[in-house]
Amino acid sequence: MPPRSEDPRRDATGSRRGSSRGGRGADPRSGEPGVGGISDARAYTPRGRTIREGGGTARTGGAEQRRTPRVGRSGDPFRPALQVLDGGRAGATRTGRREAPAGGRSGVVRTVSARPVREPFDDDEPPRRRPGPRRPERPAAARRPVRKPRRPPKLADPRRRLRLGTLLALALFSTIGIRLVYLQTVDTPAYADGGLANRLRVVELPAPRGAIYDRSGAPLAHSVEARYVYADPPRVKDRLAAAKLLSPLLGVPVSDLAERMKERTLPGTTTKSRFEYLARGVDIDKAKQIMALELDGIGTNRDERREVPGGDLAANLIGFTSQDMNGLEGLEAKYDDLLRGQPGRKRYEAGRGDLAAPIPGGFSQTTQPRPGSSLELTVDRDLQFQTQRILSAQMAQTRGSVGAAVILDCSTGEVLAQASYPGYSAAAPTKVNSPADREDAATSFVVDPGSIHKAITYGAALQEGVITPDTAFPVANTITKGDVTFRDTHPANGQRMSIPGMLAFSSNVGTIEIAGQLGRDRLIDYQKRFGLGQRTGEGMPGEASGRLLPAKEWSGSSYGSVPIGHSVDATPLQMAAAYTAIANDGTYIQPHLIKATIDPKGKRTPAAAPRTWPVLSPQNAAALRRMLEAVTTIDGPDGRATGLAAAVPGYRVAGKTGTGSRYADGKLQPGEVGSFIGMAPAEKPRYVVAVFVWSPGGEGGAVAAPAFREMMGFTLHHYRVPPSATDKSPKFEVFPR
């Protein structure tokens, strides 16, 4: 089937065919257009008017023109109507001019292409001009520039934004997820305890400090429960009024209490202090009275107070503690780690405000306190008391003096008493004239022992066979060593003098001659064997070691001074231990204060055995003791022995007097050091007593021997030692024929 022609069919007159719907067509003969019809509709101008309405005909060059439909229209009879509804718009490509039919028509028919309707927003088409006479062209210079059509705005690509947003969302959720996993796995304990810490309360459970007992279990120092009183300065409303109420109960001046309650800033911070001690170690009854006052900002809590029942009893040995129960001096300081307990702690959950009480079923953890261990000393409380009393009474005869007394058990080396003068009360350690008053003189008082050292020289000579108990030789009144001349206070005038006589009258000349036969090196060796030049290790802190003159430092005069106890530094305890070796059949035994330790459960652990070593043979030790008895017994036509004042009625006593010097800070002090060391009963010694007294006026010699007599007498009676058979005491001859 042949395709339908796009051109509309025309009749013989050249007009388009089709129904005119009641209109009539144009008369070709008369040249008048018809009325109405689809043909006229198709000839509508772009503004909706037909050519007929626009004036019928247009003449151009004397020829009649009219608008005809464009070539290429579809044969659809309804298309012209649609075109009218569309504003007369036709396709841009559907233009053309229809030629006159080949019938020889005189009129020329020109079709006018319908222009598309220009929409208000259409910028691509130029404005439509109405038909009419053409305007004269403007010069090229006067023409308006051709306006380029504006490009539509370029829209962003939404896909890029979507991808970016997706990546950001994934990164955010990944970070949150990783953080949640980390919190749930790694930081779980920390965050779980974070809230608990805000509810926790910690209460310290004090651990009692261990006690110090004497050898019988009597307390020399122990701790008791007490209370401390404190102030919260920001909460104190009236400092002065509160201080006036507290002063009588605490025994602290009002001004001091008011000053402590003053608000202050903690050092190095901007935080105000919320805790200030007002008093420590307050009795529980007084603490209850204070709480009954209901003072704002004032409170009490559990505390510990160190009690010393004897006051000044053995205070120089025991020492004292701080308010925080830390040992500061004496045995309290030396054995602080043993005596001090380990406090416990109770941690529990509690509410706040009015509900500040333990939460039932909440967290609660208690670490029980561990009390400190206790010390059992070798000291006898009763003997210590009498020793201190006797020493103080004798020292009252001197002024500005220093004294020391030591009582040792010969067979065990135990220190039964150790007294110092001046003393102090361990309950009030600050009430002293000088800090030196709190020192233990027996271990810190360094002196030239003087003539009491002669027992060491004679013991070494006996042990080395230089002399025997029956040795006697002429003794001159003086002897010179180096550039120093040494004299005797009891001249022998060249007579033959026995060894007991030399000890009884403390002959310097006879002792120097015996030391010359003994030799320098052997004398130094025996000094060390007797424990000089080294600490005894008794147990007291700060014990002095003394000093022996080394052989390379000996001068010519040293051969005269050292044998008689000069150019030698020793403590009273060292010299007492040396005499203990003589009393103990020649065996040196280390003096010691600690008898045992007692743990918090009451288990008693004896102290380590003291060190011992031989110095003299038992025979030579017994011979030396017998010769030393002459010091307290010879009283005849030949003279009086130097130690008669030390004799104890009913007992045989062996000992030696001494006169030495004191050095402090390397400087020789004025006055003299008088001393006496003895043992009793001499036939079988039980105890050794040493008394040292330094006084600027030199009265020590007159004090030491009487003090020894009283101390030794009380000791023998205290321990119920049977009296000696005095009728069996040896008879000594000073100048044998």
XYZ file of C-alpha atoms in Angstrom:
737
model
C 0.000 0.000 0.000
C 1.534 3.285 -1.089
C 2.288 5.739 1.650
C -0.069 8.447 2.314
C 0.977 11.746 0.963
C 1.881 14.394 3.475
C 0.404 17.085 1.228
C -3.294 17.756 1.554
C -5.432 17.142 -1.411
C -6.463 20.081 -3.305
C -9.370 20.764 -5.619
C -9.267 22.360 -9.052
C -9.012 25.740 -7.608
C -5.961 24.857 -5.609
C -7.577 24.995 -2.215
C -7.392 22.281 0.400
C -10.055 19.763 0.530
C -12.072 19.009 3.444
C -15.172 19.844 5.282
C -15.735 23.489 6.093
C -18.293 22.699 8.806
C -20.964 25.095 7.520
C -18.572 27.628 6.074
C -18.089 28.388 2.548
C -14.984 28.436 0.526
C -13.439 31.334 -1.352
C -14.730 32.095 -4.793
C -11.855 31.811 -7.179
C -13.535 33.851 -9.691
C -14.373 36.765 -7.591
C -11.185 36.589 -5.573
C -13.052 36.874 -2.282
C -12.198 34.574 0.444
C -14.630 32.184 1.852
C -16.056 32.359 5.276
C -14.751 30.100 8.085
C -13.645 26.551 7.740
C -10.653 24.455 8.547
C -8.738 26.091 5.737
C -8.947 29.389 7.453
C -8.012 27.773 10.748
C -4.874 26.438 9.214
C -4.017 29.901 7.995
C -4.009 31.336 11.529
C -1.232 33.648 12.338
C 0.884 32.956 15.386
C -1.278 35.379 17.375
C -4.404 33.392 16.591
C -5.791 35.515 13.732
C -6.528 34.439 10.213
C -5.340 36.276 7.205
C -8.849 37.263 6.549
C -9.121 38.904 9.954
C -5.798 40.577 9.407
C -7.080 42.440 6.320
C -7.772 39.742 3.838
C -4.951 40.107 1.392
C -1.445 41.520 1.331
C -0.009 42.935 -1.712
C 3.567 42.644 -2.572
C 4.623 43.849 -5.925
C 0.992 44.009 -7.137
C 0.325 40.385 -6.540
C -2.123 38.999 -4.056
C -0.684 36.917 -1.317
C -2.303 34.767 1.278
C -1.130 32.344 3.792
C -1.431 28.746 2.954
C -0.750 25.740 4.999
C 2.848 24.557 5.189
C 4.051 21.773 3.020
C 4.554 18.505 4.642
C 1.488 18.465 6.845
C 0.081 15.186 7.724
C -3.102 14.041 6.180
C -4.700 13.945 9.578
C -7.821 16.128 9.294
C -7.614 17.094 12.999
C -4.054 18.341 12.961
C -4.914 21.871 11.828
C -7.253 22.211 14.788
C -4.601 21.023 17.158
C -2.267 23.496 15.602
C -4.686 26.281 16.344
C -4.900 25.177 19.973
C -1.143 25.130 20.171
C -0.866 28.757 19.154
C -0.186 28.117 15.493
C 3.239 26.480 16.208
C 4.599 24.260 13.514
C 7.751 22.280 13.215
C 10.770 24.227 12.110
C 11.458 21.756 9.380
C 7.968 21.880 7.988
C 8.426 24.960 5.833
C 8.086 25.356 2.182
C 6.458 27.192 -0.534
C 3.707 25.706 -2.662
C 3.988 26.569 -6.350
C 1.041 27.510 -8.509
C -0.616 24.580 -10.199
C 0.124 23.993 -13.781
C -3.196 25.405 -14.950
C -1.856 28.777 -15.690
C -3.265 30.608 -12.710
C -2.712 34.337 -12.838
C -2.590 34.775 -9.064
C 0.377 33.703 -7.140
C -0.311 32.002 -3.874
C 2.501 32.103 -1.207
C 2.357 30.180 1.873
C 3.634 31.749 5.095
C 5.279 29.403 7.503
C 3.778 29.450 10.907
C 6.251 30.540 13.522
C 6.394 28.709 16.782
C 4.853 30.395 19.734
C 7.494 31.912 21.993
C 7.066 30.985 25.588
C 7.904 33.535 28.275
C 10.791 31.416 29.519
C 12.173 30.517 26.119
C 15.424 32.500 25.663
C 16.626 30.587 22.641
C 14.223 32.188 20.139
C 14.423 35.854 19.225
C 11.386 38.012 19.787
C 8.683 37.661 17.152
C 7.990 40.639 14.936
C 4.655 41.544 13.506
C 4.325 41.624 9.697
C 4.590 45.053 8.278
C 6.858 47.337 6.390
C 10.448 46.575 7.038
C 12.435 49.063 9.007
C 15.482 50.573 7.431
C 18.642 48.814 8.476
C 20.863 50.504 11.017
C 24.475 51.078 10.371
C 26.755 48.330 11.503
C 28.183 50.541 14.205
C 24.742 51.220 15.633
C 23.660 47.634 15.825
C 23.204 46.103 19.207
C 25.643 43.361 20.069
C 24.282 39.955 19.714
C 23.392 38.592 23.154
C 24.612 35.119 23.753
C 22.082 32.904 25.328
C 22.758 32.231 28.982
C 23.727 28.777 29.896
C 21.551 27.048 32.408
C 23.177 26.638 35.894
C 25.266 23.549 36.223
C 23.917 21.305 38.906
C 26.273 19.376 41.259
C 26.576 15.683 40.883
C 24.497 14.170 43.752
C 26.310 10.882 43.536
C 29.537 12.406 44.799
C 27.804 13.882 47.829
C 26.136 10.602 48.589
C 29.420 8.729 48.453
C 31.123 11.303 50.736
C 28.283 11.231 53.248
C 28.324 7.451 53.274
C 32.055 7.384 53.994
C 31.711 9.895 56.845
C 28.846 7.962 58.387
C 30.789 4.691 58.181
C 33.863 6.295 59.749
C 31.770 7.752 62.601
C 30.004 4.503 63.389
C 33.288 2.560 63.139
C 34.916 4.887 65.670
C 31.980 4.580 68.021
C 31.994 0.810 67.673
C 35.723 0.489 68.350
C 35.427 2.764 71.380
C 32.540 0.738 72.767
C 34.500 -2.485 72.370
C 37.508 -0.894 74.081
C 35.415 0.344 76.988
C 33.729 -3.031 77.413
C 36.962 -5.021 77.331
C 40.003 -2.962 78.330
C 38.649 -0.150 80.527
C 35.945 -2.190 82.196
C 37.622 -2.386 85.647
C 38.474 1.310 85.684
C 34.988 2.463 84.804
C 33.391 -0.145 86.997
C 35.363 1.205 89.953
C 34.822 4.833 88.965
C 31.460 5.092 90.576
C 32.530 2.950 93.480
C 35.313 5.351 94.388
C 32.792 8.121 94.983
C 30.972 5.997 97.514
C 33.967 4.453 99.244
C 34.998 5.427 102.727
C 38.368 4.444 104.152
C 38.932 4.096 107.880
C 42.427 3.430 109.165
C 42.656 0.766 111.821
C 45.634 1.639 114.036
C 48.091 -1.076 114.942
C 49.328 -0.859 118.543
C 53.044 -0.352 118.953
C 54.894 -3.128 120.704
C 55.797 -2.758 124.344
C 59.177 -2.804 126.059
C 59.381 -5.038 129.138
C 62.027 -5.645 131.734
C 63.384 -9.122 132.387
C 60.419 -10.032 134.605
C 57.735 -8.834 132.162
C 57.023 -5.515 133.854
C 56.281 -2.825 131.240
C 58.857 -0.096 130.864
C 57.014 1.480 127.916
C 53.761 0.481 126.253
C 50.912 1.944 124.214
C 47.387 2.648 125.373
C 44.297 3.630 123.425
C 43.588 7.332 123.404
C 41.930 9.986 121.264
C 43.174 12.905 119.245
C 41.226 16.150 119.010
C 41.158 17.978 115.703
C 39.583 21.066 114.156
C 38.053 21.709 110.751
C 38.910 25.440 110.554
C 36.299 26.484 107.922
C 33.546 25.015 110.085
C 34.631 26.617 113.353
C 32.281 29.542 113.953
C 33.871 31.202 116.969
C 37.543 30.283 117.438
C 38.045 32.170 120.670
C 34.945 30.782 122.351
C 35.842 27.233 121.314
C 39.420 27.659 122.539
C 38.232 28.839 125.941
C 36.057 25.754 126.341
C 38.765 23.321 125.183
C 41.733 24.788 127.035
C 40.909 23.377 130.512
C 40.275 19.922 129.070
C 43.348 19.748 126.842
C 45.759 21.674 129.024
C 46.741 23.870 126.068
C 46.745 27.684 126.254
C 43.783 29.452 124.678
C 46.012 31.436 122.343
C 47.617 28.262 120.963
C 44.273 26.592 120.340
C 42.849 29.691 118.644
C 45.891 29.890 116.396
C 45.556 26.244 115.353
C 41.891 26.772 114.494
C 42.678 29.684 112.181
C 41.919 29.069 108.514
C 45.021 28.526 106.449
C 46.006 27.334 103.002
C 47.909 24.104 102.566
C 51.532 24.718 101.511
C 52.008 24.712 97.767
C 48.281 24.636 97.007
C 45.246 26.878 96.970
C 43.213 24.428 99.045
C 42.188 25.389 102.534
C 43.177 23.086 105.352
C 40.298 20.993 106.645
C 42.238 19.231 109.402
C 44.414 20.574 112.205
C 45.520 18.687 115.317
C 44.583 20.331 118.574
C 45.903 17.614 120.893
C 47.194 14.048 120.691
C 46.941 11.211 123.163
C 43.938 12.627 124.974
C 42.278 10.416 127.573
C 39.078 8.778 126.410
C 37.068 10.357 129.251
C 38.233 13.841 128.301
C 37.458 13.156 124.658
C 33.888 12.274 125.630
C 33.571 15.543 127.515
C 34.802 17.433 124.468
C 32.292 15.727 122.191
C 29.531 16.552 124.663
C 30.208 20.257 124.048
C 29.033 19.790 120.422
C 31.346 22.453 119.059
C 31.126 23.093 115.330
C 34.245 21.956 113.497
C 35.703 20.089 116.511
C 36.002 16.294 116.484
C 37.881 13.369 117.976
C 39.167 10.089 116.636
C 41.041 7.014 117.762
C 44.662 7.575 118.701
C 47.488 5.893 120.550
C 49.565 7.192 123.411
C 52.913 5.919 124.605
C 53.003 5.452 128.341
C 56.155 5.139 130.405
C 55.077 3.965 133.858
C 58.416 4.731 135.454
C 58.737 8.243 134.027
C 62.515 8.618 134.009
C 63.120 4.917 134.729
C 65.637 3.712 132.129
C 64.586 6.646 129.959
C 68.118 7.047 128.557
C 67.915 3.427 127.431
C 64.322 3.269 126.243
C 64.166 6.617 124.479
C 60.878 8.054 123.283
C 58.571 8.277 120.274
C 56.898 11.031 118.324
C 53.165 11.662 118.426
C 52.892 9.526 115.319
C 54.438 6.607 117.230
C 57.788 6.732 115.446
C 60.860 5.964 117.541
C 63.177 8.940 117.869
C 65.835 7.952 120.395
C 67.105 5.000 122.386
C 65.758 1.511 121.892
C 62.536 2.988 120.516
C 64.552 4.276 117.560
C 66.931 1.315 117.209
C 64.124 -1.242 117.047
C 61.463 0.975 115.509
C 60.778 -1.428 112.626
C 60.175 -4.256 115.082
C 58.053 -2.296 117.542
C 55.963 -0.393 115.028
C 52.870 -2.181 113.822
C 51.303 -2.187 110.386
C 47.980 -0.323 110.437
C 44.945 -1.907 108.837
C 42.272 -0.388 106.620
C 38.565 -0.773 106.263
C 37.054 0.230 102.923
C 33.298 0.224 102.555
C 30.493 1.813 100.575
C 28.598 4.543 102.334
C 25.932 7.055 101.473
C 26.194 10.803 101.592
C 24.680 13.505 103.692
C 22.204 12.160 106.191
C 22.763 8.659 104.789
C 26.492 8.612 105.501
C 26.429 5.077 106.842
C 27.622 1.744 105.451
C 25.377 0.487 102.664
C 23.943 -2.917 103.602
C 25.206 -5.526 101.174
C 27.578 -3.018 99.594
C 31.278 -3.343 99.013
C 33.291 -3.886 102.166
C 36.931 -4.860 102.550
C 38.902 -5.002 105.783
C 42.638 -5.419 106.203
C 43.275 -6.302 109.800
C 45.999 -4.319 111.592
C 49.141 -6.130 112.592
C 50.376 -5.018 116.012
C 54.071 -4.526 116.524
C 56.293 -7.006 118.304
C 57.546 -6.365 121.805
C 60.995 -6.355 123.351
C 62.017 -8.097 126.537
C 65.134 -6.503 127.990
C 67.727 -7.943 130.305
C 67.227 -4.927 132.589
C 65.845 -5.478 136.050
C 63.365 -2.710 136.810
C 63.996 -2.666 140.561
C 67.763 -2.745 140.169
C 67.579 -0.042 137.516
C 65.585 2.166 139.828
C 68.061 1.793 142.699
C 71.043 2.334 140.417
C 69.576 5.587 139.112
C 68.697 6.702 142.640
C 72.180 6.036 144.019
C 73.918 7.681 141.068
C 71.735 10.777 141.299
C 72.324 11.077 145.041
C 76.103 10.818 144.696
C 76.185 13.160 141.703
C 74.359 15.793 143.709
C 77.725 16.460 145.408
C 79.134 17.765 142.149
C 78.045 20.494 139.774
C 77.761 20.291 135.997
C 78.866 16.679 136.066
C 78.133 13.631 133.952
C 77.832 10.138 135.367
C 77.281 6.592 134.154
C 76.759 3.275 135.892
C 76.574 -0.235 134.425
C 75.764 -3.524 136.167
C 76.523 -6.749 134.253
C 75.867 -10.399 134.939
C 79.315 -11.997 134.729
C 78.221 -15.389 133.430
C 75.762 -14.217 130.753
C 76.849 -10.698 129.795
C 73.322 -9.422 130.446
C 72.961 -5.755 131.323
C 70.986 -5.677 134.553
C 71.055 -1.903 134.942
C 72.445 0.992 132.946
C 71.983 4.464 134.342
C 72.945 7.932 133.151
C 73.144 11.292 134.821
C 71.583 13.719 134.130
C 68.434 11.880 133.160
C 65.013 12.871 131.885
C 61.458 11.630 131.765
C 60.540 9.754 128.613
C 56.984 11.013 129.111
C 58.233 14.585 128.650
C 61.355 14.332 126.477
C 61.438 18.026 125.612
C 61.807 19.156 129.210
C 65.606 18.948 129.333
C 68.364 21.503 129.678
C 70.236 20.082 126.701
C 69.636 17.317 124.150
C 72.792 15.677 125.524
C 70.840 14.928 128.700
C 68.873 12.297 126.750
C 72.000 10.407 125.691
C 73.036 7.133 127.257
C 76.304 7.988 128.975
C 77.420 4.359 129.297
C 77.753 4.002 125.511
C 78.408 7.587 124.390
C 80.647 8.907 127.203
C 84.197 8.527 125.801
C 87.044 8.982 128.284
C 90.640 8.154 128.990
C 89.996 5.254 131.376
C 93.071 6.001 133.443
C 94.232 3.495 136.036
C 91.353 1.055 135.553
C 93.156 0.174 132.304
C 96.065 -1.231 134.402
C 94.111 -4.452 134.968
C 94.409 -5.116 131.210
C 98.170 -4.499 131.302
C 98.657 -6.850 134.276
C 96.389 -9.487 132.782
C 98.348 -9.484 129.507
C 101.623 -9.725 131.448
C 100.305 -12.706 133.435
C 99.033 -14.445 130.313
C 102.331 -13.873 128.500
C 104.411 -14.989 131.504
C 106.062 -11.623 131.997
C 105.004 -11.627 135.666
C 103.554 -14.026 138.212
C 101.411 -13.363 141.274
C 104.588 -13.447 143.372
C 106.622 -11.064 141.211
C 108.244 -8.133 143.031
C 110.888 -5.626 141.916
C 112.214 -2.238 142.981
C 110.027 0.672 141.905
C 111.399 4.169 141.553
C 109.377 7.272 142.203
C 109.520 8.463 138.563
C 110.163 7.147 135.083
C 110.714 9.037 131.840
C 109.401 7.950 128.459
C 110.120 10.215 125.572
C 109.867 13.748 126.842
C 107.365 12.959 129.611
C 108.144 12.030 133.220
C 105.609 9.826 134.983
C 105.301 9.791 138.825
C 103.557 7.743 141.469
C 101.107 9.284 143.895
C 102.330 6.787 146.529
C 106.147 6.763 146.152
C 107.931 3.446 146.729
C 111.306 5.144 147.053
C 113.002 2.334 145.170
C 111.721 -0.462 147.405
C 110.745 -3.822 146.083
C 107.002 -3.737 145.504
C 104.690 -6.682 144.920
C 102.132 -6.810 142.082
C 99.192 -6.539 144.520
C 100.923 -3.543 146.087
C 101.354 -1.897 142.667
C 97.600 -2.367 142.006
C 96.575 -1.246 145.517
C 98.562 2.004 145.277
C 98.069 2.334 141.512
C 101.772 2.550 140.738
C 102.379 4.190 137.365
C 106.115 3.479 137.404
C 105.738 -0.243 138.180
C 103.021 -0.649 135.493
C 105.118 1.121 132.809
C 108.116 -1.134 133.593
C 105.966 -4.287 133.228
C 104.498 -2.969 129.931
C 108.027 -2.362 128.689
C 108.785 -6.072 129.169
C 105.469 -7.016 127.527
C 106.071 -4.920 124.435
C 103.977 -2.536 122.397
C 102.459 -5.009 119.950
C 101.437 -7.556 122.565
C 99.821 -4.821 124.664
C 97.773 -3.605 121.674
C 96.750 -7.176 120.928
C 95.403 -7.672 124.451
C 93.606 -4.365 124.358
C 91.678 -5.681 121.368
C 91.061 -9.032 123.060
C 89.500 -7.208 125.994
C 87.118 -5.507 123.558
C 88.604 -2.032 123.348
C 88.560 -0.058 120.115
C 85.328 -1.623 118.854
C 81.623 -1.376 119.641
C 80.260 -3.953 122.002
C 77.040 -4.392 120.015
C 74.998 -4.132 123.191
C 71.974 -2.848 121.260
C 71.990 0.877 121.925
C 71.973 3.203 118.922
C 74.846 5.605 118.529
C 77.266 3.526 120.563
C 80.804 4.883 120.419
C 83.613 2.562 119.396
C 86.422 4.258 121.258
C 89.896 4.300 119.819
C 93.191 2.543 120.345
C 96.447 4.207 119.451
C 97.869 2.361 116.433
C 101.476 1.160 116.730
C 102.622 3.468 113.915
C 101.357 6.469 115.886
C 103.197 5.637 119.079
C 105.713 8.195 120.230
C 108.327 7.858 122.962
C 105.858 9.006 125.603
C 103.227 6.545 124.399
C 105.201 3.723 126.007
C 104.473 5.394 129.325
C 100.937 6.743 128.767
C 99.191 3.818 127.073
C 99.892 1.130 129.754
C 98.396 3.320 132.476
C 95.220 4.100 130.503
C 96.034 7.332 128.720
C 96.127 7.867 124.957
C 93.249 5.367 124.942
C 89.588 6.167 124.292
C 86.942 3.919 125.789
C 83.361 3.985 127.049
C 82.184 2.893 130.506
C 80.437 -0.106 128.928
C 83.614 -1.244 127.155
C 85.611 -1.126 130.367
C 82.862 -2.928 132.271
C 82.864 -5.695 129.638
C 86.653 -6.007 129.932
C 86.361 -6.609 133.683
C 83.586 -9.118 133.007
C 86.127 -11.197 131.085
C 88.314 -11.254 134.218
C 85.330 -12.195 136.375
C 84.188 -14.875 133.891
C 87.369 -16.949 134.193
C 89.071 -15.136 131.312
C 86.307 -15.459 128.709
C 85.027 -12.286 127.139
C 81.258 -12.248 126.727
C 79.449 -9.631 124.744
C 77.239 -7.358 126.863
C 73.662 -7.186 125.584
C 70.335 -5.569 126.435
C 67.838 -7.631 124.414
C 66.742 -10.858 126.071
C 63.936 -11.867 123.692
C 61.343 -10.610 121.212
C 57.634 -11.319 121.541
C 55.465 -11.355 118.435
C 51.838 -10.083 118.400
C 50.564 -13.580 119.150
C 52.699 -13.835 122.272
C 55.343 -16.167 120.884
C 58.638 -15.512 122.604
C 61.866 -15.769 120.601
C 65.134 -15.596 122.576
C 67.753 -13.200 121.286
C 70.810 -14.511 119.527
C 73.521 -15.826 121.822
C 76.176 -13.208 122.612
C 79.618 -13.469 121.085
C 82.357 -14.863 123.312
C 86.082 -15.482 122.999
C 88.942 -16.369 125.366
C 91.248 -13.671 126.674
C 92.972 -15.178 129.725
C 93.296 -18.648 131.078
C 91.031 -19.409 134.052
C 94.115 -19.644 136.312
C 95.487 -16.278 135.271
C 92.013 -14.728 135.504
C 91.664 -16.063 139.050
C 95.157 -14.801 139.939
C 94.339 -11.366 138.603
C 91.071 -11.244 140.575
C 92.955 -12.171 143.733
C 95.491 -9.388 143.172
C 92.690 -6.877 142.500
C 91.258 -7.611 145.951
C 94.203 -5.707 147.377
C 92.675 -2.479 146.059
C 89.754 -2.753 148.508
C 91.533 -4.403 151.453
C 95.078 -3.070 152.096
C 94.997 -0.660 154.967
C 98.101 -0.769 157.132
C 101.389 0.820 158.026
C 102.438 0.843 154.402
C 99.439 2.927 153.428
C 95.812 2.796 152.458
C 94.692 1.323 149.176
C 92.899 3.590 146.703
C 89.663 1.577 146.727
C 88.846 1.130 150.374
C 85.718 3.220 149.958
C 84.396 0.632 147.495
C 84.500 -2.293 149.938
C 81.130 -3.983 150.510
C 80.607 -5.281 154.028
C 80.327 -9.075 154.129
C 81.640 -9.622 150.605
C 85.025 -9.920 149.016
C 85.391 -7.309 146.298
C 87.998 -7.137 143.546
C 88.290 -3.947 141.541
C 90.302 -0.945 140.501
C 90.071 2.803 140.792
C 90.905 5.136 137.964
C 91.469 8.765 137.201
C 91.258 9.856 133.612
C 90.308 12.672 131.297
C 87.378 13.446 129.104
C 87.465 14.530 125.491
C 84.508 16.163 123.753
C 84.594 16.993 120.057
C 88.291 16.208 120.051
C 89.057 18.671 122.827
C 90.299 17.931 126.347
C 87.715 18.987 128.891
C 88.590 20.508 132.266
C 88.326 18.394 135.375
C 88.853 14.667 135.799
C 86.965 11.432 135.322
C 86.903 9.362 138.501
C 85.944 5.711 138.100
C 85.727 2.415 139.885
C 85.045 -1.004 138.394
C 84.727 -4.052 140.620
C 83.283 -7.527 140.906
C 81.801 -9.510 143.760
C 81.981 -11.931 145.359
C 85.656 -11.976 144.350
C 86.079 -15.707 144.990
C 83.329 -16.451 142.448
C 82.088 -13.222 140.883
C 78.436 -12.862 139.993
C 78.210 -9.217 139.025
C 80.391 -6.429 137.720
C 79.590 -2.821 138.560
C 81.236 0.129 136.799
C 80.818 3.754 137.893
C 82.201 6.759 135.977
C 81.889 10.356 137.098
C 83.207 13.401 135.293
C 83.160 16.735 137.057
C 84.869 20.005 136.159
C 86.107 20.322 139.746
C 87.691 16.862 139.849
C 85.447 15.408 142.553
C 84.720 12.255 140.568
C 87.214 10.096 142.437
C 85.471 10.830 145.730
C 82.072 9.900 144.242
C 82.718 6.794 142.145
C 83.859 4.373 144.891
C 81.042 5.128 147.364
C 78.479 4.881 144.547
C 79.934 1.479 143.611
C 79.663 0.234 147.204
C 75.964 1.061 147.401
C 75.125 -0.334 143.988
C 77.020 -3.573 144.485
C 75.629 -4.038 147.973
C 72.035 -3.655 146.750
C 72.649 -5.962 143.819
C 74.042 -8.746 146.004
C 71.156 -8.462 148.431
C 68.580 -8.124 145.683
C 69.646 -11.410 144.145
C 70.245 -12.993 147.553
C 73.889 -13.770 147.004
C 75.333 -15.399 150.122
C 78.011 -13.373 151.926
C 81.652 -14.234 151.416
C 83.830 -15.927 153.973
C 85.820 -12.825 154.701
C 88.134 -14.647 157.037
C 89.510 -16.371 153.962
C 90.429 -13.125 152.238
C 94.059 -13.072 151.051
C 96.692 -11.222 153.016
C 98.837 -8.962 150.891
C 102.324 -7.702 151.456
C 103.085 -4.460 149.626
C 106.853 -4.365 150.153
C 108.036 -7.931 150.565
C 111.343 -8.447 152.221
